[in-house]
PDB file of C-alpha atoms in Angstrom:
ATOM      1  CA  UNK A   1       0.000   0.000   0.000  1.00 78.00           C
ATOM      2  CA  UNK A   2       1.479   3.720  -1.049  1.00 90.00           C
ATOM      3  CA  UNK A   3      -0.089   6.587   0.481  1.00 94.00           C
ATOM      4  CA  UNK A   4      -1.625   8.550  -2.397  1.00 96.00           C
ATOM      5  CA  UNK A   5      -3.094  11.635  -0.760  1.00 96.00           C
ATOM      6  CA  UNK A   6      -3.945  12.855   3.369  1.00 97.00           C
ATOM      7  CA  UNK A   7      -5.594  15.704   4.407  1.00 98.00           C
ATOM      8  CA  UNK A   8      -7.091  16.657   7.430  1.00 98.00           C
ATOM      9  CA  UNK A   9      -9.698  20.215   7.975  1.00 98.00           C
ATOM     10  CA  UNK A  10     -10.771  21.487  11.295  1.00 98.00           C
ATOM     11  CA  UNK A  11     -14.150  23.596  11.861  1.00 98.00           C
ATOM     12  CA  UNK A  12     -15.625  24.641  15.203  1.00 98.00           C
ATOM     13  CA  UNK A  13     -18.315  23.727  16.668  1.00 98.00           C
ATOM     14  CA  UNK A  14     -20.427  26.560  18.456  1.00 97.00           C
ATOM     15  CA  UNK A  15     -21.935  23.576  21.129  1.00 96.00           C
ATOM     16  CA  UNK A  16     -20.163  21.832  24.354  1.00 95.00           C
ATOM     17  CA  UNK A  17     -18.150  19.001  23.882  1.00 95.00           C
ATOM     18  CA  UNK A  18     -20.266  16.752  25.591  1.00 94.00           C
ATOM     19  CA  UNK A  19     -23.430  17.214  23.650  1.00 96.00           C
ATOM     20  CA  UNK A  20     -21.840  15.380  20.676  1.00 97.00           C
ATOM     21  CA  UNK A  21     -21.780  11.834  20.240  1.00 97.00           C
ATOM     22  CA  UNK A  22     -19.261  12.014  16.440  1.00 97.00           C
ATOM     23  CA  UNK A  23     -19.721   7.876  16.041  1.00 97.00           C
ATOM     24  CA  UNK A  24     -23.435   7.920  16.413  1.00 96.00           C
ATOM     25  CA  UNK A  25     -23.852  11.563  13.861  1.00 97.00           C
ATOM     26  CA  UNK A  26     -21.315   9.429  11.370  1.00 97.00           C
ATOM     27  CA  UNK A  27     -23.684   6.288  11.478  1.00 97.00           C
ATOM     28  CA  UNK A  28     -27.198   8.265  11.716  1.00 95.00           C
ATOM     29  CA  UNK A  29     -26.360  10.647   8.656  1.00 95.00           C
ATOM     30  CA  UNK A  30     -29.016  10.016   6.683  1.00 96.00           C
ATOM     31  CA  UNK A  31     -28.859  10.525   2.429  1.00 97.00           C
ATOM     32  CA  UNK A  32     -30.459  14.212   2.335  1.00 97.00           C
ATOM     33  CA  UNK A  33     -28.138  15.343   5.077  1.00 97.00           C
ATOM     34  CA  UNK A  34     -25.048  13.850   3.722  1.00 97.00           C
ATOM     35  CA  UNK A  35     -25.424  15.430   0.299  1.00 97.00           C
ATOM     36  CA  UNK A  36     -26.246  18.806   2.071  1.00 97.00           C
ATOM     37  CA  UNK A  37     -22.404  18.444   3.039  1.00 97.00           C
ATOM     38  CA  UNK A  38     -21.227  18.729  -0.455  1.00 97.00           C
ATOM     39  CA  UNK A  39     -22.129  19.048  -3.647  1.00 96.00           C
ATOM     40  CA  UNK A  40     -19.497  15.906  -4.666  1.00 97.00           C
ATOM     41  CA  UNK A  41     -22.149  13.915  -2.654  1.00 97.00           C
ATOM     42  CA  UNK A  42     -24.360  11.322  -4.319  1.00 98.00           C
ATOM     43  CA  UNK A  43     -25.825   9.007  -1.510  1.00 98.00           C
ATOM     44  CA  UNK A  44     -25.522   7.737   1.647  1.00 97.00           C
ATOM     45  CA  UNK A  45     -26.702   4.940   3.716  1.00 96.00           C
ATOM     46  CA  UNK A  46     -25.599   2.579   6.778  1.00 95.00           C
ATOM     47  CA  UNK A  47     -25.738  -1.395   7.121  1.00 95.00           C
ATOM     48  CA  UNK A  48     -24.335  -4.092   9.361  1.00 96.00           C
ATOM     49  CA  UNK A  49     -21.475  -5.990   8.239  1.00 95.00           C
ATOM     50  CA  UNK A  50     -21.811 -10.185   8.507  1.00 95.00           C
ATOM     51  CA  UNK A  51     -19.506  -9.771  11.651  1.00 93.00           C
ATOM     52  CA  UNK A  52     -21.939  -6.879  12.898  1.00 94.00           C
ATOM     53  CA  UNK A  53     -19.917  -4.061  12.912  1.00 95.00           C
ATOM     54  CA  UNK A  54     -21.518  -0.365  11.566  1.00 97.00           C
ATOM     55  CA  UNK A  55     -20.715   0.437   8.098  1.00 97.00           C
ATOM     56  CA  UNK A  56     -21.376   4.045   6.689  1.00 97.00           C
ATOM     57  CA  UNK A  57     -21.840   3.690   2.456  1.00 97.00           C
ATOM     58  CA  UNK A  58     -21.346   6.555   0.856  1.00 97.00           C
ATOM     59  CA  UNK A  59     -21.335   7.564  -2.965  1.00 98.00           C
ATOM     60  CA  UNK A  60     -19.635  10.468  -4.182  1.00 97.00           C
ATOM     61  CA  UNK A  61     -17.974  11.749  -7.664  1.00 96.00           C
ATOM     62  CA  UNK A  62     -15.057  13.880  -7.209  1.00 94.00           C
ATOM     63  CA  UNK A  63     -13.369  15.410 -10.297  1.00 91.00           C
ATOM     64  CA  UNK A  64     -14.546  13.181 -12.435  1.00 90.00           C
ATOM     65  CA  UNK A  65     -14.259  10.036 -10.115  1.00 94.00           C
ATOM     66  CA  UNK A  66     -16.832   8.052  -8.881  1.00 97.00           C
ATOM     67  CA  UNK A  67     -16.481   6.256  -5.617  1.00 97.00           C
ATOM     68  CA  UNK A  68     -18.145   3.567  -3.494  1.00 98.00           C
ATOM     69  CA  UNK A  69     -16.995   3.740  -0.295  1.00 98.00           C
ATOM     70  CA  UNK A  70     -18.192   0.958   2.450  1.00 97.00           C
ATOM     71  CA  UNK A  71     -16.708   2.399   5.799  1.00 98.00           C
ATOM     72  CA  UNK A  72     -16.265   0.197   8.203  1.00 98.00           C
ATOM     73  CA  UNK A  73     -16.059   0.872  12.134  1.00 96.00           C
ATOM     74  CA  UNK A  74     -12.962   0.811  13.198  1.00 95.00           C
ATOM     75  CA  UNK A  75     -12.998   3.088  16.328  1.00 97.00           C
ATOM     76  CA  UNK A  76     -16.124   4.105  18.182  1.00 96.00           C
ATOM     77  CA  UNK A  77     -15.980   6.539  20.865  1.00 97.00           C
ATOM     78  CA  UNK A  78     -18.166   9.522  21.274  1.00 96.00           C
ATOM     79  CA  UNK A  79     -15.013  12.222  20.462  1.00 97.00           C
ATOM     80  CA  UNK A  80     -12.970   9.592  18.013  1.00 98.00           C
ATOM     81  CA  UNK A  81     -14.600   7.811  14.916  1.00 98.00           C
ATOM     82  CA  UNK A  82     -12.300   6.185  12.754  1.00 98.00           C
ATOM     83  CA  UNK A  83     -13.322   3.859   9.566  1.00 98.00           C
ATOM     84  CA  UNK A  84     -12.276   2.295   6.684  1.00 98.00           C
ATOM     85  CA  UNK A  85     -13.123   1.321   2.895  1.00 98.00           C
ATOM     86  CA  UNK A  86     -11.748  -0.421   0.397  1.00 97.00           C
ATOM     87  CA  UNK A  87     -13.661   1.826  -2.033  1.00 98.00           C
ATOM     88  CA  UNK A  88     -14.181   1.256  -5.744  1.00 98.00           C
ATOM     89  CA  UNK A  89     -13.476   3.991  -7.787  1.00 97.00           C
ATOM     90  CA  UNK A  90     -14.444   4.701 -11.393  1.00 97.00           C
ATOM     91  CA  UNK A  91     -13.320   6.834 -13.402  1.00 92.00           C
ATOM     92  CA  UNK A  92     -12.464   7.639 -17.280  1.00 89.00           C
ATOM     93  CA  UNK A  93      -8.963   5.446 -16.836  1.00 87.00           C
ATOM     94  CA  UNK A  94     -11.207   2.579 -15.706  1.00 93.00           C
ATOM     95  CA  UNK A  95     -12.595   1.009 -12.642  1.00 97.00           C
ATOM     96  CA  UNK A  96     -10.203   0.180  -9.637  1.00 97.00           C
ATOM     97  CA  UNK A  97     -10.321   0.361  -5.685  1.00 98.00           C
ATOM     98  CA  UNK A  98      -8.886   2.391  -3.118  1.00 97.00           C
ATOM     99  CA  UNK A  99      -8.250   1.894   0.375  1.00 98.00           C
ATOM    100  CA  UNK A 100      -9.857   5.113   2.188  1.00 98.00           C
ATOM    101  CA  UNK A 101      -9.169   5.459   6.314  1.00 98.00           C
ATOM    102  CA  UNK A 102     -11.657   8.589   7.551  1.00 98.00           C
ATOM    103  CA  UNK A 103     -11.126   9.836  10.896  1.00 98.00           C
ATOM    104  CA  UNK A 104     -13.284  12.307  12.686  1.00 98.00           C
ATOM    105  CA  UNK A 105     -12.218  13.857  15.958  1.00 98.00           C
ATOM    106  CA  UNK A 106     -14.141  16.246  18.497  1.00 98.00           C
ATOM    107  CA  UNK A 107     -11.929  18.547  20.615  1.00 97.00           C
ATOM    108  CA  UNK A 108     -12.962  20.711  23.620  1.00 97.00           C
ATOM    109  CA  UNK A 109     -12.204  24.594  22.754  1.00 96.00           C
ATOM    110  CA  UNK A 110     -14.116  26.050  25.562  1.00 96.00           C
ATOM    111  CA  UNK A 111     -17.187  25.210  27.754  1.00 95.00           C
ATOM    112  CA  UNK A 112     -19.631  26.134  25.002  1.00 95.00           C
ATOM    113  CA  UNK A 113     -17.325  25.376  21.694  1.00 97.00           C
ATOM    114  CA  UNK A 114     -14.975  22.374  20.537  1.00 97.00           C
ATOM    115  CA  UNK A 115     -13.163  21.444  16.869  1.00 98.00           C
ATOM    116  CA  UNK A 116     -14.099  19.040  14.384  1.00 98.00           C
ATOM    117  CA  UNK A 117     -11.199  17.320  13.012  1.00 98.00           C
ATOM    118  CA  UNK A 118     -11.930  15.460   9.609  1.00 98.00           C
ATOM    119  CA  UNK A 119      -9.096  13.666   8.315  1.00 98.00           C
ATOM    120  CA  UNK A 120      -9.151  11.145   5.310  1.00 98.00           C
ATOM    121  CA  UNK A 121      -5.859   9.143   4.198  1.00 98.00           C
ATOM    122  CA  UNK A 122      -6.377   7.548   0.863  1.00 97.00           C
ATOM    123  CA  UNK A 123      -3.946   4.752  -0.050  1.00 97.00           C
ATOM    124  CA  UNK A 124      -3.300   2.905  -3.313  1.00 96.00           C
ATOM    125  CA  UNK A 125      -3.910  -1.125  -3.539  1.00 97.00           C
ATOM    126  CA  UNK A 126      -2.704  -3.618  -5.774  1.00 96.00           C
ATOM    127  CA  UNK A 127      -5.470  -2.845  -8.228  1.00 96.00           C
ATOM    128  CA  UNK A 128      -4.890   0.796  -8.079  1.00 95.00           C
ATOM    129  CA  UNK A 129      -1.423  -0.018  -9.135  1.00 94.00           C
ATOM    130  CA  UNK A 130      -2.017  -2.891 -11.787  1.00 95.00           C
ATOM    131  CA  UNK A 131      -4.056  -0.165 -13.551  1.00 94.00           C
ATOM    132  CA  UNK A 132      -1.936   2.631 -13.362  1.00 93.00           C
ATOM    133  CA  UNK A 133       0.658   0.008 -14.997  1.00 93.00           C
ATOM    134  CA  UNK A 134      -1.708  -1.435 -17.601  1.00 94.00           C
ATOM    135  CA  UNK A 135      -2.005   2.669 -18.499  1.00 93.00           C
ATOM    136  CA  UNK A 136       1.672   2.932 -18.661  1.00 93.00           C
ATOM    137  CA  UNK A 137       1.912   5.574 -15.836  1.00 90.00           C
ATOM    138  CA  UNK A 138       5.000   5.451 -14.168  1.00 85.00           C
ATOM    139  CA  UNK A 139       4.851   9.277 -12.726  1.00 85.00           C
ATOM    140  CA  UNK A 140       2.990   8.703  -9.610  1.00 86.00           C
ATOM    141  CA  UNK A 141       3.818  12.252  -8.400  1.00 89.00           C
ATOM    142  CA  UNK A 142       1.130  13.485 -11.087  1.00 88.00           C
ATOM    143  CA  UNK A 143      -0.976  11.281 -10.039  1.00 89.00           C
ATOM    144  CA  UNK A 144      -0.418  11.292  -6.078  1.00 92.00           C
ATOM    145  CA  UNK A 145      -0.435  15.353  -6.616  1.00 94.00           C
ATOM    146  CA  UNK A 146      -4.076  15.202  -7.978  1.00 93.00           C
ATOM    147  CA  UNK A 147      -5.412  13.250  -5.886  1.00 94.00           C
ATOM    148  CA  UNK A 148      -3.795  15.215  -2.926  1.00 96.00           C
ATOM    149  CA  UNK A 149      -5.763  18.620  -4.219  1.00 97.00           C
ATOM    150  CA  UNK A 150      -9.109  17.008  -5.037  1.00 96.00           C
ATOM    151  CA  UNK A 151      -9.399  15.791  -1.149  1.00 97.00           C
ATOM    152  CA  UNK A 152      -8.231  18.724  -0.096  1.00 97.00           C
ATOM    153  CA  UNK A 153     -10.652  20.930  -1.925  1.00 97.00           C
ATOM    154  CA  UNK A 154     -13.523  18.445  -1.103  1.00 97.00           C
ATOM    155  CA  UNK A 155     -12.408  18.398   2.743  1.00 97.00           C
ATOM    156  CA  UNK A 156     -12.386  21.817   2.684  1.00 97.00           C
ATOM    157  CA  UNK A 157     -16.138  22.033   1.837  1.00 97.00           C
ATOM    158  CA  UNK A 158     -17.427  19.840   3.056  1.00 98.00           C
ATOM    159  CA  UNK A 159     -15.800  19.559   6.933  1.00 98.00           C
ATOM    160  CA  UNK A 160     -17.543  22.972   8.165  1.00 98.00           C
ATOM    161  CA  UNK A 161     -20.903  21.595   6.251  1.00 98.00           C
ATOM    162  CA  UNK A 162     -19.916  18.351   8.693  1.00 98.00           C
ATOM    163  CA  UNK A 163     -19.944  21.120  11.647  1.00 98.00           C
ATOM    164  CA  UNK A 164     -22.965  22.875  10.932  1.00 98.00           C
ATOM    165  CA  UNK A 165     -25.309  19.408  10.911  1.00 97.00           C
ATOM    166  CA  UNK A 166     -22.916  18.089  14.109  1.00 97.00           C
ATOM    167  CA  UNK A 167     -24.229  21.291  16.012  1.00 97.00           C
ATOM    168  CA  UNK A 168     -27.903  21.461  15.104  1.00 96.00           C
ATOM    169  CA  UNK A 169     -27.907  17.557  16.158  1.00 96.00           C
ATOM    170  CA  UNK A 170     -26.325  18.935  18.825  1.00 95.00           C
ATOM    171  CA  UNK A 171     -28.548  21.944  19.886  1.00 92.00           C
ATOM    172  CA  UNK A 172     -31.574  19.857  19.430  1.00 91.00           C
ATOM    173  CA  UNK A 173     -29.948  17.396  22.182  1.00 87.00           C
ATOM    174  CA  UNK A 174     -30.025  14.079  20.176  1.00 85.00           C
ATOM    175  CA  UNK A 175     -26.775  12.716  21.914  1.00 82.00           C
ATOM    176  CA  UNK A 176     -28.022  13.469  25.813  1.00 74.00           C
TER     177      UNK A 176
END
């Protein structure tokens, strides 16, 4: 596995730290509210895997790419959600799959504030690999430095869009 792209965006969070509960938003985030997050997003839904862990599925299309991601829980804690997908991804080069880790932290700021921390590390697999050779694309920087600037410019939209649904959960007192 080569690390293709990482990127991590913060956003506050104008509610206390412990009215948020970031594994239970991440696996309650229904379709309509995850594609109010970005315009990149397609669809969203959750399942159980056969071992009975949470999975998140999302479906998005950034620059051109369309991916399948099936998170799977990794860590669960109400300030610390980490998953991870081995995500097929399709785009005009052809169909391959990624492996996709997504992290999402909650930090205290103040008594009424705290940080979002969304970090996503996207990693190449043997597919990704076999079709970048069958392509006869031996630069991986050009490829590495695309990748890297599409997830950051999708981070960067859609993390405070993240925040803002996080703190009207929040306000409403869905976690308590």
């Amino acid at each position: 596995m080569k690390l293709l792209a990482e990127s991590t965006c913060k956003a506050i969070i104008n509610t206390p730290l412990q009215s948020i509960d970031i594994t239970e938003w991440l696996f309650t985030l229904n379709d309509s509210e995850y594609k109010a997050c970005s315009v990149d997003h397609l669809a969203a839904g959750n399942s159980i895997t056969n071992e009975g862990k949470r999975m998140s599925i999302n479906v998005e299309q950034i620059a051109g790419n369309l991916l399948i991601q099936h998170y799977i829980e990794n860590i669960s804690f109400r300030d610390h959600c980490r998953v991870q997908s081995i995500s097929d991804s399709i785009s005009p080069l052809g169909k391959t799959k990624l492996h996709i880790i997504w992290e999402l932290r909650i930090k205290k700021t103040d008594a009424s504030s705290c940080e979002l921390f969304n970090h996503v590390v996207v990693n190449s697999t043997p597919d990704f690999i076999t079709l970048l050779e069958s392509l006869k694309i031996t630069d991986y920087k050009l490829v590495t430095d695309e990748i890297h600037q599409n997830l950051i410019k999708h981070n960067n939209e859609e993390t405070p869009l993240f925040a803002k649904d996080i703190e009207a959960k929040a306000t409403k007192g869905i976690w308590n």
